[in-house]
PDB file of C-alpha atoms in Angstrom:
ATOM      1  CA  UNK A   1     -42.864  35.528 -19.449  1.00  0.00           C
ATOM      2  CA  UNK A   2     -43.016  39.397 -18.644  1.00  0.00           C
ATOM      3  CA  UNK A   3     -41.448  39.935 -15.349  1.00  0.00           C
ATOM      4  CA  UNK A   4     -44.439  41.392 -14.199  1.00  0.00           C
ATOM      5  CA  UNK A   5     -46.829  39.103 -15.334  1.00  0.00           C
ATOM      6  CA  UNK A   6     -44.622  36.539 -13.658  1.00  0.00           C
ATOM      7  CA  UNK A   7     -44.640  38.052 -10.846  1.00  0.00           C
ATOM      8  CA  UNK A   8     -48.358  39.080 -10.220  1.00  0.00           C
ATOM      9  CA  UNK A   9     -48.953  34.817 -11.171  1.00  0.00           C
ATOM     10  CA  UNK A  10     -46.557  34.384  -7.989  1.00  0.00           C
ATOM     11  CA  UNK A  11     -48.724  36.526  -6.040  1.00  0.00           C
ATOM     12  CA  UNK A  12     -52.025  34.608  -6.618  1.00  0.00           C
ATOM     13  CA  UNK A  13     -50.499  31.338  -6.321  1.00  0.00           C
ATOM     14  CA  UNK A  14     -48.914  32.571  -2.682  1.00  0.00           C
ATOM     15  CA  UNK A  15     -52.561  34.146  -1.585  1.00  0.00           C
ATOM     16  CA  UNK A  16     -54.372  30.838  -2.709  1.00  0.00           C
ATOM     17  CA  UNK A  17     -52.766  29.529  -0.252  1.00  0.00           C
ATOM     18  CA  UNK A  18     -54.092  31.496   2.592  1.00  0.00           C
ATOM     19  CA  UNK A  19     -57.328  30.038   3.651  1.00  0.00           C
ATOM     20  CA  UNK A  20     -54.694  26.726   4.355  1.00  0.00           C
ATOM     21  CA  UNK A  21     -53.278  28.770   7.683  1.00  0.00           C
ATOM     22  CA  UNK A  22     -56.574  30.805   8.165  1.00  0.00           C
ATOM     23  CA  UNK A  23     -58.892  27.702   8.589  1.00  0.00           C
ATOM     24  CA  UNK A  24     -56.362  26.173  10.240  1.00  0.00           C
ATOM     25  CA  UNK A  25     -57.837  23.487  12.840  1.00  0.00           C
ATOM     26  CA  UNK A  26     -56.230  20.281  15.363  1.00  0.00           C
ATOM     27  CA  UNK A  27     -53.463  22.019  15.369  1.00  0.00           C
ATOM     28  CA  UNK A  28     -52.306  19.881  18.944  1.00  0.00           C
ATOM     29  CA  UNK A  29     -52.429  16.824  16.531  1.00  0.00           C
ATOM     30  CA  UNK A  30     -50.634  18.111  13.408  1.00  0.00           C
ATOM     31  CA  UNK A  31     -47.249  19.526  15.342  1.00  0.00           C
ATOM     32  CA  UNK A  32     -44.332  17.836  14.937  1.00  0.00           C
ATOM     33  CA  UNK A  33     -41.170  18.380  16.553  1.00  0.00           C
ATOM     34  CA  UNK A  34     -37.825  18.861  14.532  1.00  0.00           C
ATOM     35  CA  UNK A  35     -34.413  19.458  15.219  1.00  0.00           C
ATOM     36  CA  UNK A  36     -33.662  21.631  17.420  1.00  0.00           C
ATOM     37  CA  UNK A  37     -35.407  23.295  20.656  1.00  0.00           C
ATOM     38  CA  UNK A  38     -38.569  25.248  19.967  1.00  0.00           C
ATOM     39  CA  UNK A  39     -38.539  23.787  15.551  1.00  0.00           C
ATOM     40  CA  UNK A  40     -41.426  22.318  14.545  1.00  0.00           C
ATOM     41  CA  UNK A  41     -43.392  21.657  11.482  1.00  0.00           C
ATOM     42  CA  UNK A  42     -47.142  20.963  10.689  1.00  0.00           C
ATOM     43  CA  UNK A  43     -48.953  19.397   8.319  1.00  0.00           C
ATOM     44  CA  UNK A  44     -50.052  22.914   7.250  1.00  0.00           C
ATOM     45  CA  UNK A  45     -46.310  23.492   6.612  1.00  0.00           C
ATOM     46  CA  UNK A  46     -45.757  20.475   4.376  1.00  0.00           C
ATOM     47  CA  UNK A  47     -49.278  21.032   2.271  1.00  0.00           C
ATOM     48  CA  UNK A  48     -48.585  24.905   1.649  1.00  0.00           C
ATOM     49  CA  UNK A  49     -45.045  23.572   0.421  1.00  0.00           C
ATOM     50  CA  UNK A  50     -46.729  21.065  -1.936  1.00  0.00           C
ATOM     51  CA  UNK A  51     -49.111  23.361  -3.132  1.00  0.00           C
ATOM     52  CA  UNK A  52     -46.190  26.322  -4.483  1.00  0.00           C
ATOM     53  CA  UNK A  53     -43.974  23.464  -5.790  1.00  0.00           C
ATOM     54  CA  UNK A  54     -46.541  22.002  -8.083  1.00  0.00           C
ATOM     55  CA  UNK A  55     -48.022  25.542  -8.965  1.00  0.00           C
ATOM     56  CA  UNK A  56     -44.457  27.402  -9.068  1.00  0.00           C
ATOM     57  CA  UNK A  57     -42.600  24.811 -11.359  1.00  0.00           C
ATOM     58  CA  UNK A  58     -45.672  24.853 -13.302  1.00  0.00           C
ATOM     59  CA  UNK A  59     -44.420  28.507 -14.084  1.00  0.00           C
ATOM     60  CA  UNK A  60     -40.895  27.990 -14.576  1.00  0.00           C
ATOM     61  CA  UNK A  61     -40.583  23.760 -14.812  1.00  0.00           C
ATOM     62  CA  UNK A  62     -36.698  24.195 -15.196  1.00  0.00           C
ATOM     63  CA  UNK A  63     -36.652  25.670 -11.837  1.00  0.00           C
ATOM     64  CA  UNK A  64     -34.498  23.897  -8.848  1.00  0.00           C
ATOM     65  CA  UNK A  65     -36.997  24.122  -5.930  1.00  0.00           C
ATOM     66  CA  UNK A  66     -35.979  24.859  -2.214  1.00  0.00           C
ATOM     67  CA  UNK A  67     -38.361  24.652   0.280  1.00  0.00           C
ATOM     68  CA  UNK A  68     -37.720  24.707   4.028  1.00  0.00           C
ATOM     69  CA  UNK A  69     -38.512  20.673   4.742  1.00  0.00           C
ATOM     70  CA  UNK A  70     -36.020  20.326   2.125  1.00  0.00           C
ATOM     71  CA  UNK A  71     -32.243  20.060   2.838  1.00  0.00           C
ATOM     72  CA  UNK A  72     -30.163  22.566   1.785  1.00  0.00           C
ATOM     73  CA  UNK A  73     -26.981  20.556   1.325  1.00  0.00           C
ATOM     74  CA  UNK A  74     -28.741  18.283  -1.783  1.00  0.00           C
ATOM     75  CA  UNK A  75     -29.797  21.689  -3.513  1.00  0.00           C
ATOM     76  CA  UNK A  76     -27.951  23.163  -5.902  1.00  0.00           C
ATOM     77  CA  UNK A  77     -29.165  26.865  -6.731  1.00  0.00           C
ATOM     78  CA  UNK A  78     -26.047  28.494  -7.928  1.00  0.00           C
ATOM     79  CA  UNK A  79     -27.415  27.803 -11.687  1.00  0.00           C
ATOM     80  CA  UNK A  80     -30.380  28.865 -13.786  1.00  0.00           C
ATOM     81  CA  UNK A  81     -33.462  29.776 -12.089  1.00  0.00           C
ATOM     82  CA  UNK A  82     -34.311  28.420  -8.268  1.00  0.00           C
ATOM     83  CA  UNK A  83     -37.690  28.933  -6.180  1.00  0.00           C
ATOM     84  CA  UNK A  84     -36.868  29.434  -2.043  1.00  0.00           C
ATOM     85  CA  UNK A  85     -40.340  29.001  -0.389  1.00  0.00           C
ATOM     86  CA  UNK A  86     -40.993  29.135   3.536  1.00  0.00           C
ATOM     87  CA  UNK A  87     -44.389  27.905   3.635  1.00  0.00           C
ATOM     88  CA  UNK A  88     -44.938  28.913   6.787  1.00  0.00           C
ATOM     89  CA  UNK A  89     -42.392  31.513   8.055  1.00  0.00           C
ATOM     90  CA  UNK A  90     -43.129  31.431  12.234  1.00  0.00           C
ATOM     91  CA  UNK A  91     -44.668  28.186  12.442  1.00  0.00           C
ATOM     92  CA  UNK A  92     -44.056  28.431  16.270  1.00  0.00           C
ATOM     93  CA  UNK A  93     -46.393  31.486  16.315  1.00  0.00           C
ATOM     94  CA  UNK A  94     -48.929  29.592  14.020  1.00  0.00           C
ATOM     95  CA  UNK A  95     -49.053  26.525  16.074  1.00  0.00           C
ATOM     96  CA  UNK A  96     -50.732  29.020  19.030  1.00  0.00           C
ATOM     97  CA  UNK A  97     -53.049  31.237  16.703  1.00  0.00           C
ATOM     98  CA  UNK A  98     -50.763  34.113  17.516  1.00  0.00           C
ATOM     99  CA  UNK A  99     -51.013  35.565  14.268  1.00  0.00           C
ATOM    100  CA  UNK A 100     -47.858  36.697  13.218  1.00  0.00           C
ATOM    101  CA  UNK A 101     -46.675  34.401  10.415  1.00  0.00           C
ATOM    102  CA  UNK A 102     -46.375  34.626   6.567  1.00  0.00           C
ATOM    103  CA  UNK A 103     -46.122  32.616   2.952  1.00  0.00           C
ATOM    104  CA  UNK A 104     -42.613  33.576   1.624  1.00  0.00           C
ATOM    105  CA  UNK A 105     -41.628  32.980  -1.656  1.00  0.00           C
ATOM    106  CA  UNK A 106     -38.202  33.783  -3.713  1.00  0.00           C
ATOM    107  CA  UNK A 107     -36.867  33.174  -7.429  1.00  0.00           C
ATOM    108  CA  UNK A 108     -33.817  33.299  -7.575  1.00  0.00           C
ATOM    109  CA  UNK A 109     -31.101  33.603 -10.845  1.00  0.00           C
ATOM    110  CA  UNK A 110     -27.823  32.476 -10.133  1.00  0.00           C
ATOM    111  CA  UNK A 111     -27.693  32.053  -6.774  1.00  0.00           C
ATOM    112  CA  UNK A 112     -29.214  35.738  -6.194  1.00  0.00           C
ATOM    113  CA  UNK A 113     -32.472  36.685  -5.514  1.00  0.00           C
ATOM    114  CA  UNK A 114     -34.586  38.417  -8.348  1.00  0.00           C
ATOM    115  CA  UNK A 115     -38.404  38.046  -7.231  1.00  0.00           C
ATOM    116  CA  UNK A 116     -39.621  38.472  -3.707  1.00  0.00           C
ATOM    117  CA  UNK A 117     -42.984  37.955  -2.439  1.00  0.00           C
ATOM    118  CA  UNK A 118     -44.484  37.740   1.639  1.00  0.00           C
ATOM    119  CA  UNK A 119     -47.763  37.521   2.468  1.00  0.00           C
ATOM    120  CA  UNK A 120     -49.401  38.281   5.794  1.00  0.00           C
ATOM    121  CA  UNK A 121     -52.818  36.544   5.500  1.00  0.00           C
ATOM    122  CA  UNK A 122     -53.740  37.886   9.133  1.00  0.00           C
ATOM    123  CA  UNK A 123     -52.846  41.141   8.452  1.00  0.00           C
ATOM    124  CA  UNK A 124     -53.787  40.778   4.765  1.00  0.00           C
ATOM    125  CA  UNK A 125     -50.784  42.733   3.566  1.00  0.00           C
ATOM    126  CA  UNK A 126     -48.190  41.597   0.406  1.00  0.00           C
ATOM    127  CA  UNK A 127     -44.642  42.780   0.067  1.00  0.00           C
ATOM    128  CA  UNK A 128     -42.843  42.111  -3.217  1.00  0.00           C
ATOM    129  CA  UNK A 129     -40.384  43.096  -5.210  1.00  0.00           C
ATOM    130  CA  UNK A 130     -38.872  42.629  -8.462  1.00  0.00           C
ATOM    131  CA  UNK A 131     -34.963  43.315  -8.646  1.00  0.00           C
ATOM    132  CA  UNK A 132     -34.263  47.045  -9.849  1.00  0.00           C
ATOM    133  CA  UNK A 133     -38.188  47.622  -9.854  1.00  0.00           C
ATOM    134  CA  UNK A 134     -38.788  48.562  -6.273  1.00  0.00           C
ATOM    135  CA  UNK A 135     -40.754  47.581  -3.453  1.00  0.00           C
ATOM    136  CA  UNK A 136     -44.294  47.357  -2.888  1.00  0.00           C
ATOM    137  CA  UNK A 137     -47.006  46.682  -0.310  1.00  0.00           C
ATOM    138  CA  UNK A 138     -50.815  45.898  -1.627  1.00  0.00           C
ATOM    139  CA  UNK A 139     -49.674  47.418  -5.099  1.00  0.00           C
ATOM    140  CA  UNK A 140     -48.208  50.721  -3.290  1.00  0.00           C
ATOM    141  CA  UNK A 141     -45.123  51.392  -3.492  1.00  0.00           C
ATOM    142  CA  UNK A 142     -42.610  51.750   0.315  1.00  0.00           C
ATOM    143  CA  UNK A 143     -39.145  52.890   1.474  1.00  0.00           C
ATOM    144  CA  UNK A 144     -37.132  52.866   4.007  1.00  0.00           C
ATOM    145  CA  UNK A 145     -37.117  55.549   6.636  1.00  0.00           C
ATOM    146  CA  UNK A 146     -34.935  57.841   7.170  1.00  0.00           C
ATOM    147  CA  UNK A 147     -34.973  57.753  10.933  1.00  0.00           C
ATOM    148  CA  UNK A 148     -30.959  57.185  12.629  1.00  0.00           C
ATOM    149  CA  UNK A 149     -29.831  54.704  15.044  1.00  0.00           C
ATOM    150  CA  UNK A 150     -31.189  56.727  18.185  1.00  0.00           C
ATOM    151  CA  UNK A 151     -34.663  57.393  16.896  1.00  0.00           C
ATOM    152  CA  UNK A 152     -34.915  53.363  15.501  1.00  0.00           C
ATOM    153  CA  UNK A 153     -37.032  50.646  16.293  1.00  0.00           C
ATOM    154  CA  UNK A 154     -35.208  47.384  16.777  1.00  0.00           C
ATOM    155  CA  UNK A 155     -36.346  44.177  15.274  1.00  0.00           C
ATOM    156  CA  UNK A 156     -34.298  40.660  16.445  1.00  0.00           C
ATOM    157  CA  UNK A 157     -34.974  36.965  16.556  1.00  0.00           C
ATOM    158  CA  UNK A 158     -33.673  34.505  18.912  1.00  0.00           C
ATOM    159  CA  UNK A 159     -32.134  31.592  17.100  1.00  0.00           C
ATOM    160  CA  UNK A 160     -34.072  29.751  19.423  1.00  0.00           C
ATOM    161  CA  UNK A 161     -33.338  26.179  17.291  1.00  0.00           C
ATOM    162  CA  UNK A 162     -29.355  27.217  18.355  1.00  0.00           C
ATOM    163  CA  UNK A 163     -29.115  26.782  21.715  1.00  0.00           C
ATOM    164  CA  UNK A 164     -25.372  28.035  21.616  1.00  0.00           C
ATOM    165  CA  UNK A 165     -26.382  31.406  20.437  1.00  0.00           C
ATOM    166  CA  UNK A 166     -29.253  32.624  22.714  1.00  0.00           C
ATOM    167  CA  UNK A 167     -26.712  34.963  25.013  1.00  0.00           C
ATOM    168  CA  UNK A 168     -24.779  36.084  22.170  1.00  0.00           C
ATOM    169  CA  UNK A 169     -28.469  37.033  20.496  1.00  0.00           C
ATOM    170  CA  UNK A 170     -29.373  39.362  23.654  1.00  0.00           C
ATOM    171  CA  UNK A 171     -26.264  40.727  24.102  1.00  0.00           C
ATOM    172  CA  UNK A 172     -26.167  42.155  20.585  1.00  0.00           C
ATOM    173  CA  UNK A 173     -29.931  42.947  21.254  1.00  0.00           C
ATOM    174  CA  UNK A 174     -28.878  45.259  24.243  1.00  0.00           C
ATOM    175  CA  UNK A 175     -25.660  46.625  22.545  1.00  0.00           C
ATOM    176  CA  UNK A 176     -28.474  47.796  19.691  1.00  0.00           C
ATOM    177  CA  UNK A 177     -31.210  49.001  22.496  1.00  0.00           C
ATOM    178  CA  UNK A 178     -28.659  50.987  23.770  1.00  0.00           C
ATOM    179  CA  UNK A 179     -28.336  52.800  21.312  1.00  0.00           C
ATOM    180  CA  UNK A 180     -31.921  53.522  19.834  1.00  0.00           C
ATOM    181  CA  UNK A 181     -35.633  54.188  20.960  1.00  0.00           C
ATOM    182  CA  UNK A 182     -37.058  50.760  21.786  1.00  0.00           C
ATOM    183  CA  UNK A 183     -37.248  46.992  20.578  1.00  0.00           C
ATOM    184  CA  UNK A 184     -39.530  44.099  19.930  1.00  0.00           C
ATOM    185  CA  UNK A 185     -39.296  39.880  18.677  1.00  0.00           C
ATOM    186  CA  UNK A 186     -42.361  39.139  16.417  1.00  0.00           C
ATOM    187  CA  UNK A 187     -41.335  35.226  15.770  1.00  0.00           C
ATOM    188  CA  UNK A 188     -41.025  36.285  11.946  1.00  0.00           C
ATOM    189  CA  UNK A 189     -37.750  36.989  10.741  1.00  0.00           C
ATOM    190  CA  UNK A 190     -39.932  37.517   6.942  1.00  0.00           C
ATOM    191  CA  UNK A 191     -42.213  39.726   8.325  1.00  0.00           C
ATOM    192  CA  UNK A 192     -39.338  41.174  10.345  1.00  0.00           C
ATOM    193  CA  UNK A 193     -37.668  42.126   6.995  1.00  0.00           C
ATOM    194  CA  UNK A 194     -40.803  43.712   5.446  1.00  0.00           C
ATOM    195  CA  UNK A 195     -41.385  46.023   8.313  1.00  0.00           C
ATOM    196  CA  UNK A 196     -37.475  47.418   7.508  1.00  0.00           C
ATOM    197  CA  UNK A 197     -38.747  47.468   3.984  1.00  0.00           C
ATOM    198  CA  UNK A 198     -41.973  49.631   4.785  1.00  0.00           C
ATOM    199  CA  UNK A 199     -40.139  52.109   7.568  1.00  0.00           C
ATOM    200  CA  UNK A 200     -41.925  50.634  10.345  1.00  0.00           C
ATOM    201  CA  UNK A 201     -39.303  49.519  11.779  1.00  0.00           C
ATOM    202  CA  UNK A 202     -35.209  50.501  10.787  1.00  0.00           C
ATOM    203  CA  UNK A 203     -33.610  47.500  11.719  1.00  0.00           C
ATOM    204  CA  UNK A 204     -33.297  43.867  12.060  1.00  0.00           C
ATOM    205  CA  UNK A 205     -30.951  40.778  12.669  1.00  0.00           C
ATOM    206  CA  UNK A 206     -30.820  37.197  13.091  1.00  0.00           C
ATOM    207  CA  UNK A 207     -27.041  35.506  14.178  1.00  0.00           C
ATOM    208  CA  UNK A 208     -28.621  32.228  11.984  1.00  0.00           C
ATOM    209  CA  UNK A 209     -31.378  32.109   9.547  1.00  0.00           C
ATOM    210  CA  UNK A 210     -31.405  29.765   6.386  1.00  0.00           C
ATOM    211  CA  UNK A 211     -32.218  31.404   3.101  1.00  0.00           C
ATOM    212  CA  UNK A 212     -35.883  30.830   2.772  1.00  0.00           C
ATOM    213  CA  UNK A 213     -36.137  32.908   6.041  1.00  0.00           C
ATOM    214  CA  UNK A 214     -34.888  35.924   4.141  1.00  0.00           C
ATOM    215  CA  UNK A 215     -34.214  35.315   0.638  1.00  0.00           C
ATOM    216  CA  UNK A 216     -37.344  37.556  -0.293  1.00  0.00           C
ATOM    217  CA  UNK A 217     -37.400  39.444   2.294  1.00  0.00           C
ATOM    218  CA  UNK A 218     -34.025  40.664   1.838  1.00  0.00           C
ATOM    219  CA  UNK A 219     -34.511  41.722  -1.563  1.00  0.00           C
ATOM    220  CA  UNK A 220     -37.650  43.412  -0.695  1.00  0.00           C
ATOM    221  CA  UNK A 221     -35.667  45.558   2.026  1.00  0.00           C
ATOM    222  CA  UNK A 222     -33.035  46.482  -0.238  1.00  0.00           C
ATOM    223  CA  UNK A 223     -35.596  47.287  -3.460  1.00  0.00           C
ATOM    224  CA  UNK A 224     -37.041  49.304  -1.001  1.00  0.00           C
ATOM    225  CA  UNK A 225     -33.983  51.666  -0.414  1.00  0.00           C
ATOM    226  CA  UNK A 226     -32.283  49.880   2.724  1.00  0.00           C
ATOM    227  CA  UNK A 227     -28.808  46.877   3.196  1.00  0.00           C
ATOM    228  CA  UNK A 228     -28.931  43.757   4.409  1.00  0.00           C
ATOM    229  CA  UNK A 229     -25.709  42.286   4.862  1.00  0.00           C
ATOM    230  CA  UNK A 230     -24.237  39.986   7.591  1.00  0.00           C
ATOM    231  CA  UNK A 231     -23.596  41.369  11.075  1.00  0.00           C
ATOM    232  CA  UNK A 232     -20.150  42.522   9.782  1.00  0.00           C
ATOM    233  CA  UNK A 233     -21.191  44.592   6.614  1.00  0.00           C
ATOM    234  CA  UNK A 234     -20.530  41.956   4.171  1.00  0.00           C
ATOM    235  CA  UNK A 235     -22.672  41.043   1.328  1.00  0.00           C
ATOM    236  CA  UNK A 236     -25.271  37.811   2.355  1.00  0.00           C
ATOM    237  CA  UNK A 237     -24.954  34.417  -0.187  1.00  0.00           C
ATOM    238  CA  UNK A 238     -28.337  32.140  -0.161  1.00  0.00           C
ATOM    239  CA  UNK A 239     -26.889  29.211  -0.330  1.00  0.00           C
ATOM    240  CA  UNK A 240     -26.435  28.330   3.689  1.00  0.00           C
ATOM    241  CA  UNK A 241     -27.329  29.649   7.365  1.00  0.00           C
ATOM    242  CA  UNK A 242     -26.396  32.647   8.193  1.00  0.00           C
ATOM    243  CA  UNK A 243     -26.454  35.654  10.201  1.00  0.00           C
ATOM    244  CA  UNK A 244     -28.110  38.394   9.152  1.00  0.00           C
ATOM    245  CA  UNK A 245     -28.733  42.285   9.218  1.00  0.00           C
ATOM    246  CA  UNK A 246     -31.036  44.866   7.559  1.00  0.00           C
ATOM    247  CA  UNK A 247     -31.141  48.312   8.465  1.00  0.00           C
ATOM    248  CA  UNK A 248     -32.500  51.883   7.215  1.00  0.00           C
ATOM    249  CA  UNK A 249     -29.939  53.747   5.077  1.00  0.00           C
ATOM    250  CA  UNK A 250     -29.260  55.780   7.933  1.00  0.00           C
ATOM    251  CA  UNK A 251     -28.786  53.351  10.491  1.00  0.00           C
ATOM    252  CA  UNK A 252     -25.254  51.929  11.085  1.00  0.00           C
ATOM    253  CA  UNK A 253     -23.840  48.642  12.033  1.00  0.00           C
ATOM    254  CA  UNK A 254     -22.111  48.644  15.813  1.00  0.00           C
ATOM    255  CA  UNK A 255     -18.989  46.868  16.080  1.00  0.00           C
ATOM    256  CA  UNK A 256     -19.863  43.072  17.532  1.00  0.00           C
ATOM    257  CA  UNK A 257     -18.040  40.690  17.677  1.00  0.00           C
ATOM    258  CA  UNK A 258     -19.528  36.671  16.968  1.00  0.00           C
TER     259      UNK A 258
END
């Protein structure tokens, strides 16, 4: 299948999906509580999750699927073609109909991401990407900005299901603040991404994030013109949790230390 037809097919599968966290109802009676402090799931999550697995291997059936109620350690996505869904990326923010969370979905080829797509049903915006195609938002296509370090916007999440890293997150929060023009924490580390990608923002980071938190998003970002990387400069795998940094091209990394 044309990469483009495959991709636009991806798109309309992601937005059927929509009216699931729009209509959204009960939602006190269809939390539950995972791992971690502050990780949860809902039965939202899990029937968005069903829906792109049936639809997306019915595009690519050879596909290994990996979908955040999955575990990463049984999935093997080094080989052939791989799907990395988020059904729900900020499920905390969904649970209180705060309106800041997104579908993300990845194929990946080898391990590496080729296809991006997040959508924003509140906002009604979709990113995508195809790899060496460019980005685009609503069919347009975005950049980067060209804005430095002391005229940036800072983007950061918590870790908050990592107890051990909540200091370390604010302290490289400040060291960035220092340094630029102001900073916020939207809950969405996709959504997070695409605002890098569309120079509304010039940069991001997470100290842990599993790959269906940025495996689009990060190719998005760098089709449109920007780096993601780790914390440290070097290059980000998709195959476990990791920290994680995108910036504008003309935004550096500080030196911290993790």
């Amino acid at each position: 299948m044309q990469e483009e037809n495959l991709l636009q097919k991806i798109i309309d599968i992601v937005r059927d999906c929509e009216g699931i966290l729009l209509n959204a109802t009960d939602m006190e009676r269809k939390i539950h509580q995972k791992a971690g402090r502050g990780n949860f799931v809902t039965d939202y999550d899990s029937r968005v999750q069903a829906i792109l697995q049936t639809r997306l291997l019915g595009l690519i059936p050879d596909a290994v699927f990996l979908g955040e109620e999955d575990q990463m350690d049984h999935t093997d996505i080094s080989k052939g073609y791989a799907f990395i869904v988020d059904p729900i990326d900020g499920t905390a923010n969904f649970t209180r109909n705060y309106h800041a969370s997104c579908i993300s979905v990845a194929l990946a080829l080898d391990g590496s991401p080729i296809l991006g797509v997040v959508h924003n049903p509140y906002q009604q915006e979709t990113f995508c990407a195809l790899k060496g195609k460019g980005a685009y938002l609503n069919g347009e296509r975005i950049h980067t900005s060209d804005r430095t370090l002391a005229e940036s916007l800072i983007l950061f999440g918590t870790a908050p299901y990592n107890e051990a890293l909540t200091r370390k997150s604010f302290e490289v929060a400040y060291r960035y603040m220092s340094r630029a023009e102001d900073l916020r924490r939207s809950g969405s580390a996709a959504i997070d991404l695409c605002m890098v990608a569309c120079g509304r923002a010039e940069f991001f980071f997470e100290l842990a994030l599993s790959p269906w938190d940025y495996a689009a998003g990060a190719l998005i970002v760098e089709e449109a013109g920007g780096f993601v990387s780790d914390l440290q400069g070097r290059p980000l795998t998709y195959d476990r949790r990791q920290a994680i940094a995108a910036r504008a091209p003309r935004v550096e990394l500080l030196d911290v230390s993790l």
